[in-house]
CSV table of C-alpha atoms in Angstrom, one decimal:
chain,number,residue,atom,x,y,z
Q,1,MET,CA,46.2,14.7,93.3
Q,2,ALA,CA,46.4,13.0,96.6
Q,3,GLU,CA,48.3,14.8,99.4
Q,4,THR,CA,50.0,12.7,102.0
Q,5,ILE,CA,49.2,12.9,105.7
Q,6,GLU,CA,52.8,14.1,106.4
Q,7,GLU,CA,52.5,17.0,103.9
Q,8,ILE,CA,49.3,18.2,105.4
Q,9,ALA,CA,50.6,17.8,108.9
Q,10,SER,CA,53.7,19.9,108.0
Q,11,ARG,CA,51.5,22.7,106.6
Q,12,VAL,CA,49.2,22.7,109.7
Q,13,ARG,CA,52.2,23.0,112.0
Q,14,GLU,CA,53.8,25.7,109.9
Q,15,MET,CA,50.6,27.8,109.7
Q,16,ARG,CA,50.0,27.4,113.4
Q,17,GLU,CA,53.5,28.5,114.2
Q,18,LEU,CA,53.2,31.5,111.8
Q,19,SER,CA,50.0,32.4,113.6
Q,20,LYS,CA,51.7,32.3,117.0
Q,21,VAL,CA,49.2,29.7,118.3
Q,22,THR,CA,50.6,27.1,120.6
Q,23,ALA,CA,49.9,23.4,120.1
Q,24,GLU,CA,48.1,23.5,123.5
Q,25,GLU,CA,45.9,26.3,122.4
Q,26,MET,CA,45.0,24.5,119.2
Q,27,ALA,CA,44.3,21.2,121.1
Q,28,GLU,CA,42.0,23.1,123.5
Q,29,TYR,CA,40.2,24.9,120.6
Q,30,LEU,CA,39.7,21.6,118.8
Q,31,LYS,CA,38.6,19.9,122.0
Q,32,VAL,CA,41.1,17.0,121.6
Q,33,PRO,CA,43.9,15.9,123.9
Q,34,LEU,CA,47.3,17.5,123.3
Q,35,GLU,CA,48.6,14.0,122.5
Q,36,THR,CA,46.0,13.7,119.7
Q,37,TYR,CA,46.8,17.1,118.3
Q,38,SER,CA,50.5,16.4,118.4
Q,39,SER,CA,50.0,13.2,116.5
Q,40,TYR,CA,48.2,15.2,113.8
Q,41,GLU,CA,51.1,17.6,113.4
Q,42,GLU,CA,53.6,14.7,113.4
Q,43,GLY,CA,51.7,13.0,110.6
Q,44,LYS,CA,51.1,9.9,112.7
Q,45,THR,CA,47.3,10.3,112.8
Q,46,GLU,CA,45.0,11.4,109.9
Q,47,ILE,CA,43.4,14.8,110.6
Q,48,PRO,CA,39.6,14.5,110.2
Q,49,ALA,CA,38.2,16.8,107.6
Q,50,SER,CA,36.0,18.4,110.3
Q,51,LYS,CA,39.1,19.2,112.3
Q,52,LEU,CA,40.9,20.6,109.2
Q,53,ILE,CA,38.0,23.0,108.7
Q,54,GLU,CA,38.2,24.0,112.4
Q,55,ILE,CA,42.0,24.5,112.1
Q,56,GLY,CA,41.5,26.7,109.1
Q,57,GLN,CA,38.9,28.7,110.9
Q,58,ARG,CA,41.2,29.2,114.0
Q,59,LEU,CA,44.2,30.2,111.8
Q,60,ASP,CA,42.0,32.3,109.5
Q,61,VAL,CA,43.2,30.3,106.4
Q,62,ASP,CA,41.3,28.4,103.8
Q,63,MET,CA,41.2,24.7,104.1
Q,64,ASN,CA,42.7,24.4,100.6
Q,65,LEU,CA,45.9,26.0,101.8
Q,66,LEU,CA,46.2,23.3,104.4
Q,67,LEU,CA,45.4,20.5,101.9
Q,68,THR,CA,47.5,21.7,99.0
Q,69,GLY,CA,49.8,24.5,100.1
Q,70,GLU,CA,48.2,26.8,97.5
Q,71,GLU,CA,46.1,29.8,98.3
Q,72,PRO,CA,42.7,29.9,96.6
Q,73,ARG,CA,42.5,32.7,94.0
Q,74,MET,CA,39.1,32.5,92.4
Q,75,ARG,CA,36.6,35.2,93.3
Q,76,ILE,CA,33.8,34.9,90.7
Q,77,PHE,CA,33.7,31.1,90.1
Q,78,THR,CA,35.7,28.0,90.0
Q,79,VAL,CA,35.3,24.8,88.0
Q,80,THR,CA,36.4,21.4,89.3
Q,81,ARG,CA,36.3,18.7,86.6
Q,82,LYS,CA,35.2,15.2,87.3
Q,83,GLY,CA,38.0,13.4,89.3
Q,84,GLU,CA,40.2,16.5,89.5
Q,85,GLY,CA,39.2,17.7,93.0
Q,86,VAL,CA,42.0,17.5,95.7
Q,87,GLU,CA,41.6,14.0,97.2
Q,88,VAL,CA,42.7,13.3,100.7
Q,89,GLU,CA,41.9,10.2,102.7
Q,90,ARG,CA,40.9,12.0,105.9
Q,91,ARG,CA,39.5,9.0,107.9
Q,92,ARG,CA,40.1,5.4,107.2
Q,93,GLN,CA,36.4,4.9,106.7
Q,94,TYR,CA,35.8,7.9,104.3
Q,95,LYS,CA,37.6,9.4,101.2
Q,96,TYR,CA,37.1,13.1,100.6
Q,97,GLN,CA,37.4,15.0,97.3
Q,98,ASN,CA,37.3,18.8,97.8
Q,99,LEU,CA,35.2,20.3,95.0
Q,100,ALA,CA,35.7,24.1,95.5
Q,101,GLY,CA,39.2,24.4,96.9
Q,102,LYS,CA,40.3,27.1,94.6
Q,103,PHE,CA,37.5,29.6,95.5
Q,104,LEU,CA,38.5,32.4,97.8
Q,105,SER,CA,36.5,33.1,101.0
Q,106,LYS,CA,34.0,30.2,100.8
Q,107,LYS,CA,31.1,30.2,103.2
Q,108,ALA,CA,31.0,26.4,103.0
Q,109,GLU,CA,33.2,23.4,102.1
Q,110,PHE,CA,32.0,21.0,99.3
Q,111,PHE,CA,33.1,17.4,99.0
Q,112,ILE,CA,32.3,14.2,97.3
Q,113,VAL,CA,32.7,11.6,100.0
Q,114,THR,CA,33.2,7.9,99.3
Q,115,ILE,CA,32.3,5.5,102.1
Q,116,GLU,CA,33.8,2.0,101.6
Q,117,PRO,CA,32.0,-1.0,103.0
Q,118,ARG,CA,33.7,-2.2,106.3
Q,119,GLU,CA,33.2,-4.8,108.9
Q,120,GLU,CA,33.6,-2.5,111.9
Q,121,LYS,CA,31.2,0.1,113.0
Q,122,PRO,CA,32.3,3.7,112.0
Q,123,SER,CA,33.7,6.1,114.5
Q,124,ALA,CA,31.4,9.1,115.2
Q,125,TYR,CA,32.7,12.6,115.2
Q,126,SER,CA,31.3,16.2,115.4
Q,127,HIS,CA,32.3,19.6,114.2
Q,128,PRO,CA,30.9,23.1,114.5
Q,129,GLY,CA,28.2,24.3,112.0
Q,130,GLN,CA,25.7,22.5,109.8
Q,131,GLU,CA,26.0,19.8,107.2
Q,132,PHE,CA,24.0,18.8,104.1
Q,133,ASP,CA,24.6,15.3,102.7
Q,134,TYR,CA,23.0,14.0,99.4
Q,135,VAL,CA,23.4,10.4,98.5
Q,136,LEU,CA,24.7,10.0,94.9
Q,137,GLU,CA,25.3,6.2,94.8
Q,138,GLY,CA,24.5,3.3,97.1
Q,139,THR,CA,22.8,3.0,100.5
Q,140,LEU,CA,24.0,4.4,103.8
Q,141,LYS,CA,23.2,3.9,107.4
Q,142,PHE,CA,23.5,7.4,109.0
Q,143,PHE,CA,24.0,7.7,112.7
Q,144,ILE,CA,23.3,10.9,114.5
Q,145,HIS,CA,22.4,11.6,118.2
Q,146,ASP,CA,21.0,8.2,119.0
Q,147,HIS,CA,19.2,7.8,115.7
Q,148,GLU,CA,19.9,5.5,112.8
Q,149,ILE,CA,18.6,6.5,109.4
Q,150,ILE,CA,18.8,4.6,106.1
Q,151,LEU,CA,19.6,6.9,103.2
Q,152,ASN,CA,19.2,5.6,99.6
Q,153,GLU,CA,20.4,7.2,96.3
Q,154,GLY,CA,18.6,10.5,95.9
Q,155,ASP,CA,18.0,10.9,99.7
Q,156,SER,CA,19.4,13.8,101.7
Q,157,ILE,CA,19.9,14.9,105.3
Q,158,PHE,CA,20.6,18.3,106.7
Q,159,PHE,CA,21.7,18.5,110.3
Q,160,ASP,CA,23.5,20.3,113.2
Q,161,SER,CA,27.0,18.8,112.8
Q,162,SER,CA,27.9,19.6,116.4
Q,163,TYR,CA,26.0,16.3,117.2
Q,164,ARG,CA,28.2,13.2,116.8
Q,165,HIS,CA,27.5,11.5,113.5
Q,166,ALA,CA,28.8,8.8,111.3
Q,167,MET,CA,27.9,6.9,108.1
Q,168,GLU,CA,28.4,3.3,106.9
Q,169,ALA,CA,27.9,1.7,103.5
Q,170,LYS,CA,25.0,-0.8,103.6
Q,171,SER,CA,26.0,-3.1,100.8
Q,172,ASP,CA,29.2,-4.7,99.4
Q,173,ARG,CA,29.9,-1.7,97.2
Q,174,PRO,CA,31.0,1.9,98.2
Q,175,ALA,CA,28.4,4.6,98.7
Q,176,LYS,CA,29.0,8.2,97.4
Q,177,MET,CA,27.5,11.4,98.6
Q,178,LEU,CA,27.8,15.1,98.1
Q,179,VAL,CA,28.6,16.8,101.4
Q,180,VAL,CA,28.3,20.5,102.1
Q,181,VAL,CA,29.8,21.7,105.5
Q,182,MET,CA,28.8,25.2,106.6
């Protein structure tokens, strides 16, 4: 099920207002200009997954609530069948599929991320915490803190995600990876 940018934006705005957090406070917390944050809430700009995680942390809500409008309920385990994770296009260059959205009180977020081949260099971003990426298909060029690393199928990288990072597919077909954000 793909959620639209406008639906997610509306839920973010509603949860922020219910939490009595101003747009200015949220922009400052996310370290983005108020104009950028306002464009997130207006549904004019896609909210990066890293920023959705931070928004959820600030508002003390699970990312799944922001993505789907549904509270996670599973406490012991959750199963996500192939192709049934919540899909949201978070950045033009990446497509995310949330793999554990229904589990309550997660200590990490789990995604399958598809990176489409593109002509332009990807935009780098950062977010609090740590990240583990495992390449499932294809070849990626991974950019982090002035380093460029080629990752092939079966390779992985674990890193401090507060450093700006980006990935690009290195062939004419998409690359896929398992991503764990902690």
